[in-house]
Amino acid sequence: KAGVTQTPRYLIKTRGQQVTLSCSPISGHRSVSWYQQTPGQGLQFLFEYFSETQRNKGNFPGRFSGRQFSNSRSEMNVSTLELGDSALYLCASSLSGPNTGELFFGEGSRLTVL
Amino acid sequence: AQSVTQLGSHVSVSEGALVLLRCNYSSSVPPYLFWYVQYPNQGLQLLLKYTSAATLVKGINGFEAEFKKSETSFHLTKPSAHMSDAAEYFCAVIKSGGSYIPTFGRGTSLIVHP
């Protein structure tokens, strides 16, 4: 079956702009988690959605937001982009939630902020 | 507080040599532990997981890890490295009684020389 699909794969934005990233989970998976990956900080948890509800949230400013649709597809949005937001944004899906540790990751969306 | 520490940001081995990637966790209660692998330009893939059953856990691609409570360690090993093992490896922990969100280590880049 198809894996986790993230779009777009690469994008370049300038400071102050906003960006929306999309994630389509594996069919049947209801949980979607988002992570930010940078060389300096490694993988940092952003938030997790299950059945259209945000269940967990990491320690990121309010500029980072997300949502999940009834078909389990998820989007995350970053407003008022800063240079430090340049990162690989990874989406991971799972059947019931990240607590099992069995996360299936997409290839990521690489965001560059100029 | 750091929940998981990976010793060595880079490990270099020759093809055919033993691979040893180190991971130590900080938890008073045995957590759930995982190893993930990330190949270039790809997302993370689960290698293996420990969930309080057998202390020696076998994973995919010939990797295994041993949970040692006395040493609070969960080191990843492979008897004979292959060129295709070159990747970034992440240790992750889910602490019992916490938010049940995986916390990832900073990663160890495995370099395999011919």
PDB file of C-alpha atoms in Angstrom:
ATOM      1  CA  LYS A   1       0.000   0.000   0.000  1.00  0.00           C
ATOM      2  CA  ALA A   2       1.068   3.576  -0.557  1.00  0.00           C
ATOM      3  CA  GLY A   3       3.289   5.182   2.052  1.00  0.00           C
ATOM      4  CA  VAL A   4       3.101   8.598   3.647  1.00  0.00           C
ATOM      5  CA  THR A   5       3.089  11.333   1.046  1.00  0.00           C
ATOM      6  CA  GLN A   6       4.275  14.850   1.747  1.00  0.00           C
ATOM      7  CA  THR A   7       3.963  17.822  -0.572  1.00  0.00           C
ATOM      8  CA  PRO A   8       5.724  19.865  -1.636  1.00  0.00           C
ATOM      9  CA  ARG A   9       9.108  18.189  -1.308  1.00  0.00           C
ATOM     10  CA  TYR A  10      11.089  21.390  -1.614  1.00  0.00           C
ATOM     11  CA  LEU A  11      10.157  25.022  -1.270  1.00  0.00           C
ATOM     12  CA  ILE A  12      11.827  28.375  -0.850  1.00  0.00           C
ATOM     13  CA  LYS A  13      10.187  31.268   0.941  1.00  0.00           C
ATOM     14  CA  THR A  14      11.277  34.660   2.196  1.00  0.00           C
ATOM     15  CA  ARG A  15      11.060  36.018   5.717  1.00  0.00           C
ATOM     16  CA  GLY A  16       7.593  37.144   6.697  1.00  0.00           C
ATOM     17  CA  GLN A  17       5.773  34.866   4.287  1.00  0.00           C
ATOM     18  CA  GLN A  18       3.658  31.932   5.331  1.00  0.00           C
ATOM     19  CA  VAL A  19       3.745  28.339   4.172  1.00  0.00           C
ATOM     20  CA  THR A  20       1.399  25.355   4.169  1.00  0.00           C
ATOM     21  CA  LEU A  21       2.668  21.784   4.031  1.00  0.00           C
ATOM     22  CA  SER A  22       0.530  18.763   3.316  1.00  0.00           C
ATOM     23  CA  CYS A  23       0.680  15.170   4.507  1.00  0.00           C
ATOM     24  CA  SER A  24      -1.358  12.195   3.324  1.00  0.00           C
ATOM     25  CA  PRO A  25      -1.017   9.292   5.766  1.00  0.00           C
ATOM     26  CA  ILE A  26      -1.082   5.598   5.026  1.00  0.00           C
ATOM     27  CA  SER A  27      -4.603   4.427   4.331  1.00  0.00           C
ATOM     28  CA  GLY A  28      -6.322   3.497   7.581  1.00  0.00           C
ATOM     29  CA  HIS A  29      -3.933   5.446   9.785  1.00  0.00           C
ATOM     30  CA  ARG A  30      -5.774   7.991  11.890  1.00  0.00           C
ATOM     31  CA  SER A  31      -2.853   9.598  13.690  1.00  0.00           C
ATOM     32  CA  VAL A  32      -0.555  12.127  12.063  1.00  0.00           C
ATOM     33  CA  SER A  33       2.449  13.629  13.828  1.00  0.00           C
ATOM     34  CA  TRP A  34       4.701  16.418  12.628  1.00  0.00           C
ATOM     35  CA  TYR A  35       8.383  16.855  13.387  1.00  0.00           C
ATOM     36  CA  GLN A  36      10.893  19.563  12.542  1.00  0.00           C
ATOM     37  CA  GLN A  37      14.374  18.289  11.736  1.00  0.00           C
ATOM     38  CA  THR A  38      17.400  20.591  11.784  1.00  0.00           C
ATOM     39  CA  PRO A  39      21.134  19.842  12.068  1.00  0.00           C
ATOM     40  CA  GLY A  40      21.372  21.741  15.331  1.00  0.00           C
ATOM     41  CA  GLN A  41      18.278  20.533  17.160  1.00  0.00           C
ATOM     42  CA  GLY A  42      17.635  17.140  15.605  1.00  0.00           C
ATOM     43  CA  LEU A  43      14.008  16.012  15.483  1.00  0.00           C
ATOM     44  CA  GLN A  44      11.653  18.199  17.449  1.00  0.00           C
ATOM     45  CA  PHE A  45       8.006  17.231  17.939  1.00  0.00           C
ATOM     46  CA  LEU A  46       5.523  19.809  16.678  1.00  0.00           C
ATOM     47  CA  PHE A  47       2.053  18.300  17.160  1.00  0.00           C
ATOM     48  CA  GLU A  48      -0.060  15.214  16.706  1.00  0.00           C
ATOM     49  CA  TYR A  49      -3.567  14.904  15.339  1.00  0.00           C
ATOM     50  CA  PHE A  50      -6.008  12.043  15.694  1.00  0.00           C
ATOM     51  CA  SER A  51      -9.476  12.024  14.182  1.00  0.00           C
ATOM     52  CA  GLU A  52      -9.290  15.747  13.407  1.00  0.00           C
ATOM     53  CA  THR A  53      -8.327  16.665  16.984  1.00  0.00           C
ATOM     54  CA  GLN A  54      -4.965  17.901  18.185  1.00  0.00           C
ATOM     55  CA  ARG A  55      -3.984  15.513  20.961  1.00  0.00           C
ATOM     56  CA  ASN A  56      -0.454  16.617  21.691  1.00  0.00           C
ATOM     57  CA  LYS A  57       1.575  19.735  21.069  1.00  0.00           C
ATOM     58  CA  GLY A  58       5.286  20.379  21.275  1.00  0.00           C
ATOM     59  CA  ASN A  59       7.072  23.471  22.454  1.00  0.00           C
ATOM     60  CA  PHE A  60       6.789  25.664  19.376  1.00  0.00           C
ATOM     61  CA  PRO A  61       5.399  29.203  19.043  1.00  0.00           C
ATOM     62  CA  GLY A  62       1.870  29.862  17.901  1.00  0.00           C
ATOM     63  CA  ARG A  63       3.134  30.638  14.388  1.00  0.00           C
ATOM     64  CA  PHE A  64       3.153  26.885  13.900  1.00  0.00           C
ATOM     65  CA  SER A  65      -0.287  25.413  13.492  1.00  0.00           C
ATOM     66  CA  GLY A  66      -1.914  22.413  11.952  1.00  0.00           C
ATOM     67  CA  ARG A  67      -5.131  20.661  11.242  1.00  0.00           C
ATOM     68  CA  GLN A  68      -6.443  17.306  10.160  1.00  0.00           C
ATOM     69  CA  PHE A  69      -9.274  16.586   7.804  1.00  0.00           C
ATOM     70  CA  SER A  70     -11.923  13.886   7.956  1.00  0.00           C
ATOM     71  CA  ASN A  71      -9.924  11.721   5.523  1.00  0.00           C
ATOM     72  CA  SER A  72      -6.950  11.921   7.951  1.00  0.00           C
ATOM     73  CA  ARG A  73      -4.905  14.115   5.639  1.00  0.00           C
ATOM     74  CA  SER A  74      -3.111  16.796   7.584  1.00  0.00           C
ATOM     75  CA  GLU A  75      -1.681  20.207   6.910  1.00  0.00           C
ATOM     76  CA  MET A  76       0.681  22.339   8.893  1.00  0.00           C
ATOM     77  CA  ASN A  77       1.085  26.049   8.513  1.00  0.00           C
ATOM     78  CA  VAL A  78       3.887  28.347   9.524  1.00  0.00           C
ATOM     79  CA  SER A  79       3.132  32.064   9.472  1.00  0.00           C
ATOM     80  CA  THR A  80       5.534  34.988   9.521  1.00  0.00           C
ATOM     81  CA  LEU A  81       8.465  32.851   8.515  1.00  0.00           C
ATOM     82  CA  GLU A  82      11.841  33.380  10.162  1.00  0.00           C
ATOM     83  CA  LEU A  83      15.266  32.292   8.956  1.00  0.00           C
ATOM     84  CA  GLY A  84      15.370  29.749  11.763  1.00  0.00           C
ATOM     85  CA  ASP A  85      12.336  27.972  10.357  1.00  0.00           C
ATOM     86  CA  SER A  86      14.497  26.539   7.594  1.00  0.00           C
ATOM     87  CA  ALA A  87      14.297  22.808   8.181  1.00  0.00           C
ATOM     88  CA  LEU A  88      13.077  19.471   6.977  1.00  0.00           C
ATOM     89  CA  TYR A  89       9.486  18.997   8.127  1.00  0.00           C
ATOM     90  CA  LEU A  90       8.574  15.367   8.572  1.00  0.00           C
ATOM     91  CA  CYS A  91       5.147  13.906   8.833  1.00  0.00           C
ATOM     92  CA  ALA A  92       4.563  10.490  10.392  1.00  0.00           C
ATOM     93  CA  SER A  93       1.419   8.427  10.482  1.00  0.00           C
ATOM     94  CA  SER A  94       0.381   5.574  12.727  1.00  0.00           C
ATOM     95  CA  LEU A  95      -2.702   3.499  13.344  1.00  0.00           C
ATOM     96  CA  SER A  96      -3.567   4.709  16.803  1.00  0.00           C
ATOM     97  CA  GLY A  97      -0.915   7.172  17.817  1.00  0.00           C
ATOM     98  CA  PRO A  98       2.805   7.741  18.359  1.00  0.00           C
ATOM     99  CA  ASN A  99       2.682   6.005  21.748  1.00  0.00           C
ATOM    100  CA  THR A 100       3.371   2.680  20.034  1.00  0.00           C
ATOM    101  CA  GLY A 101       6.560   4.145  18.589  1.00  0.00           C
ATOM    102  CA  GLU A 102       5.709   2.595  15.262  1.00  0.00           C
ATOM    103  CA  LEU A 103       5.702   5.681  13.137  1.00  0.00           C
ATOM    104  CA  PHE A 104       5.730   5.658   9.359  1.00  0.00           C
ATOM    105  CA  PHE A 105       7.483   8.722   8.037  1.00  0.00           C
ATOM    106  CA  GLY A 106       7.158  10.567   4.776  1.00  0.00           C
ATOM    107  CA  GLU A 107      10.177  11.850   2.897  1.00  0.00           C
ATOM    108  CA  GLY A 108       9.663  15.331   4.253  1.00  0.00           C
ATOM    109  CA  SER A 109       9.212  18.846   2.976  1.00  0.00           C
ATOM    110  CA  ARG A 110      12.438  20.815   2.916  1.00  0.00           C
ATOM    111  CA  LEU A 111      11.765  24.472   3.616  1.00  0.00           C
ATOM    112  CA  THR A 112      14.364  27.126   2.984  1.00  0.00           C
ATOM    113  CA  VAL A 113      13.678  30.636   4.275  1.00  0.00           C
ATOM    114  CA  LEU A 114      15.727  33.431   2.713  1.00  0.00           C
TER     115      LEU A 114
ATOM    116  CA  ALA B   1      16.149  17.257  30.271  1.00  0.00           C
ATOM    117  CA  GLN B   2      17.641  15.056  27.603  1.00  0.00           C
ATOM    118  CA  SER B   3      15.837  11.702  27.606  1.00  0.00           C
ATOM    119  CA  VAL B   4      18.070   9.946  25.152  1.00  0.00           C
ATOM    120  CA  THR B   5      21.733  10.466  24.315  1.00  0.00           C
ATOM    121  CA  GLN B   6      23.550   9.100  21.319  1.00  0.00           C
ATOM    122  CA  LEU B   7      27.294   9.006  21.799  1.00  0.00           C
ATOM    123  CA  GLY B   8      29.164  10.034  18.701  1.00  0.00           C
ATOM    124  CA  SER B   9      27.631  12.082  15.935  1.00  0.00           C
ATOM    125  CA  HIS B  10      29.658  10.103  13.392  1.00  0.00           C
ATOM    126  CA  VAL B  11      30.824   6.494  13.376  1.00  0.00           C
ATOM    127  CA  SER B  12      33.112   5.204  10.664  1.00  0.00           C
ATOM    128  CA  VAL B  13      33.636   1.498   9.951  1.00  0.00           C
ATOM    129  CA  SER B  14      35.050  -0.626   7.170  1.00  0.00           C
ATOM    130  CA  GLU B  15      32.797  -2.861   5.137  1.00  0.00           C
ATOM    131  CA  GLY B  16      32.515  -6.191   6.924  1.00  0.00           C
ATOM    132  CA  ALA B  17      33.379  -4.766  10.336  1.00  0.00           C
ATOM    133  CA  LEU B  18      31.187  -4.709  13.414  1.00  0.00           C
ATOM    134  CA  VAL B  19      28.797  -1.803  13.723  1.00  0.00           C
ATOM    135  CA  LEU B  20      28.143  -0.402  17.210  1.00  0.00           C
ATOM    136  CA  LEU B  21      25.993   2.673  17.686  1.00  0.00           C
ATOM    137  CA  ARG B  22      25.499   3.820  21.255  1.00  0.00           C
ATOM    138  CA  CYS B  23      22.324   5.031  22.914  1.00  0.00           C
ATOM    139  CA  ASN B  24      21.730   5.812  26.576  1.00  0.00           C
ATOM    140  CA  TYR B  25      18.456   6.886  28.084  1.00  0.00           C
ATOM    141  CA  SER B  26      17.532   8.693  31.274  1.00  0.00           C
ATOM    142  CA  SER B  27      14.501   7.267  32.974  1.00  0.00           C
ATOM    143  CA  SER B  28      13.783   5.781  36.370  1.00  0.00           C
ATOM    144  CA  VAL B  29      11.204   3.509  34.812  1.00  0.00           C
ATOM    145  CA  PRO B  30      12.145   1.306  31.853  1.00  0.00           C
ATOM    146  CA  PRO B  31      10.823   3.112  28.826  1.00  0.00           C
ATOM    147  CA  TYR B  32       9.955   1.957  25.355  1.00  0.00           C
ATOM    148  CA  LEU B  33      13.007   2.263  23.114  1.00  0.00           C
ATOM    149  CA  PHE B  34      13.393   2.363  19.365  1.00  0.00           C
ATOM    150  CA  TRP B  35      15.965   2.678  16.630  1.00  0.00           C
ATOM    151  CA  TYR B  36      15.142   4.381  13.369  1.00  0.00           C
ATOM    152  CA  VAL B  37      17.239   4.747  10.209  1.00  0.00           C
ATOM    153  CA  GLN B  38      17.169   7.627   7.747  1.00  0.00           C
ATOM    154  CA  TYR B  39      18.701   7.202   4.317  1.00  0.00           C
ATOM    155  CA  PRO B  40      19.650  10.332   2.357  1.00  0.00           C
ATOM    156  CA  ASN B  41      16.666  12.363   1.214  1.00  0.00           C
ATOM    157  CA  GLN B  42      14.223   9.995   2.850  1.00  0.00           C
ATOM    158  CA  GLY B  43      12.094   9.864   5.953  1.00  0.00           C
ATOM    159  CA  LEU B  44      12.802   7.706   8.982  1.00  0.00           C
ATOM    160  CA  GLN B  45      12.170   3.970   8.992  1.00  0.00           C
ATOM    161  CA  LEU B  46      11.704   1.850  12.099  1.00  0.00           C
ATOM    162  CA  LEU B  47      14.576  -0.642  12.558  1.00  0.00           C
ATOM    163  CA  LEU B  48      13.502  -2.249  15.815  1.00  0.00           C
ATOM    164  CA  LYS B  49      11.763  -1.593  19.127  1.00  0.00           C
ATOM    165  CA  TYR B  50      11.981  -2.700  22.748  1.00  0.00           C
ATOM    166  CA  THR B  51       8.762  -2.873  24.735  1.00  0.00           C
ATOM    167  CA  SER B  52       9.761  -4.824  27.868  1.00  0.00           C
ATOM    168  CA  ALA B  53       9.630  -8.299  26.357  1.00  0.00           C
ATOM    169  CA  ALA B  54      12.983  -9.870  25.372  1.00  0.00           C
ATOM    170  CA  THR B  55      15.992  -7.697  26.178  1.00  0.00           C
ATOM    171  CA  LEU B  56      17.712  -8.643  22.914  1.00  0.00           C
ATOM    172  CA  VAL B  57      15.697  -7.270  20.050  1.00  0.00           C
ATOM    173  CA  LYS B  58      16.237  -8.231  16.437  1.00  0.00           C
ATOM    174  CA  GLY B  59      15.333  -5.811  13.699  1.00  0.00           C
ATOM    175  CA  ILE B  60      15.475  -5.495   9.964  1.00  0.00           C
ATOM    176  CA  ASN B  61      18.606  -5.622   7.798  1.00  0.00           C
ATOM    177  CA  GLY B  62      20.539  -7.717  10.333  1.00  0.00           C
ATOM    178  CA  PHE B  63      20.529  -5.120  13.112  1.00  0.00           C
ATOM    179  CA  GLU B  64      19.865  -5.930  16.732  1.00  0.00           C
ATOM    180  CA  ALA B  65      19.900  -4.040  20.025  1.00  0.00           C
ATOM    181  CA  GLU B  66      20.192  -5.094  23.626  1.00  0.00           C
ATOM    182  CA  PHE B  67      18.355  -3.386  26.473  1.00  0.00           C
ATOM    183  CA  LYS B  68      20.556  -3.148  29.563  1.00  0.00           C
ATOM    184  CA  LYS B  69      18.721  -1.650  32.495  1.00  0.00           C
ATOM    185  CA  SER B  70      21.801  -1.539  34.735  1.00  0.00           C
ATOM    186  CA  GLU B  71      23.594   0.583  32.157  1.00  0.00           C
ATOM    187  CA  THR B  72      20.491   2.447  30.921  1.00  0.00           C
ATOM    188  CA  SER B  73      21.636   1.607  27.429  1.00  0.00           C
ATOM    189  CA  PHE B  74      20.133   0.362  24.188  1.00  0.00           C
ATOM    190  CA  HIS B  75      23.071   0.060  21.811  1.00  0.00           C
ATOM    191  CA  LEU B  76      22.537  -0.946  18.185  1.00  0.00           C
ATOM    192  CA  THR B  77      24.817  -3.535  16.594  1.00  0.00           C
ATOM    193  CA  LYS B  78      25.337  -5.381  13.347  1.00  0.00           C
ATOM    194  CA  PRO B  79      28.014  -8.063  12.979  1.00  0.00           C
ATOM    195  CA  SER B  80      29.125  -7.097   9.483  1.00  0.00           C
ATOM    196  CA  ALA B  81      28.661  -3.662   7.923  1.00  0.00           C
ATOM    197  CA  HIS B  82      27.543  -3.288   4.341  1.00  0.00           C
ATOM    198  CA  MET B  83      27.945  -0.239   2.145  1.00  0.00           C
ATOM    199  CA  SER B  84      24.173   0.083   2.019  1.00  0.00           C
ATOM    200  CA  ASP B  85      24.087   0.591   5.810  1.00  0.00           C
ATOM    201  CA  ALA B  86      25.496   4.094   5.416  1.00  0.00           C
ATOM    202  CA  ALA B  87      22.770   6.334   6.831  1.00  0.00           C
ATOM    203  CA  GLU B  88      21.712   8.375   9.846  1.00  0.00           C
ATOM    204  CA  TYR B  89      20.531   6.348  12.841  1.00  0.00           C
ATOM    205  CA  PHE B  90      18.252   7.695  15.542  1.00  0.00           C
ATOM    206  CA  CYS B  91      17.526   6.276  18.943  1.00  0.00           C
ATOM    207  CA  ALA B  92      14.129   7.227  20.363  1.00  0.00           C
ATOM    208  CA  VAL B  93      12.434   6.784  23.706  1.00  0.00           C
ATOM    209  CA  ILE B  94       8.901   6.890  25.006  1.00  0.00           C
ATOM    210  CA  LYS B  95       8.890   7.452  28.740  1.00  0.00           C
ATOM    211  CA  SER B  96       6.246   5.638  30.745  1.00  0.00           C
ATOM    212  CA  GLY B  97       3.832   8.003  32.423  1.00  0.00           C
ATOM    213  CA  GLY B  98       4.698  10.851  30.110  1.00  0.00           C
ATOM    214  CA  SER B  99       2.997  12.215  27.045  1.00  0.00           C
ATOM    215  CA  TYR B 100       3.816   9.036  25.120  1.00  0.00           C
ATOM    216  CA  ILE B 101       5.377  11.101  22.344  1.00  0.00           C
ATOM    217  CA  PRO B 102       8.680   9.699  21.092  1.00  0.00           C
ATOM    218  CA  THR B 103      11.749  11.777  21.893  1.00  0.00           C
ATOM    219  CA  PHE B 104      14.576  11.321  19.427  1.00  0.00           C
ATOM    220  CA  GLY B 105      18.305  11.470  19.968  1.00  0.00           C
ATOM    221  CA  ARG B 106      20.462  13.769  17.873  1.00  0.00           C
ATOM    222  CA  GLY B 107      21.386  10.956  15.519  1.00  0.00           C
ATOM    223  CA  THR B 108      24.568   9.134  14.543  1.00  0.00           C
ATOM    224  CA  SER B 109      25.818   9.162  10.992  1.00  0.00           C
ATOM    225  CA  LEU B 110      27.234   5.778  10.000  1.00  0.00           C
ATOM    226  CA  ILE B 111      29.965   5.929   7.375  1.00  0.00           C
ATOM    227  CA  VAL B 112      31.013   2.680   5.738  1.00  0.00           C
ATOM    228  CA  HIS B 113      34.361   2.520   3.943  1.00  0.00           C
ATOM    229  CA  PRO B 114      35.026  -0.055   1.228  1.00  0.00           C
TER     230      PRO B 114
END
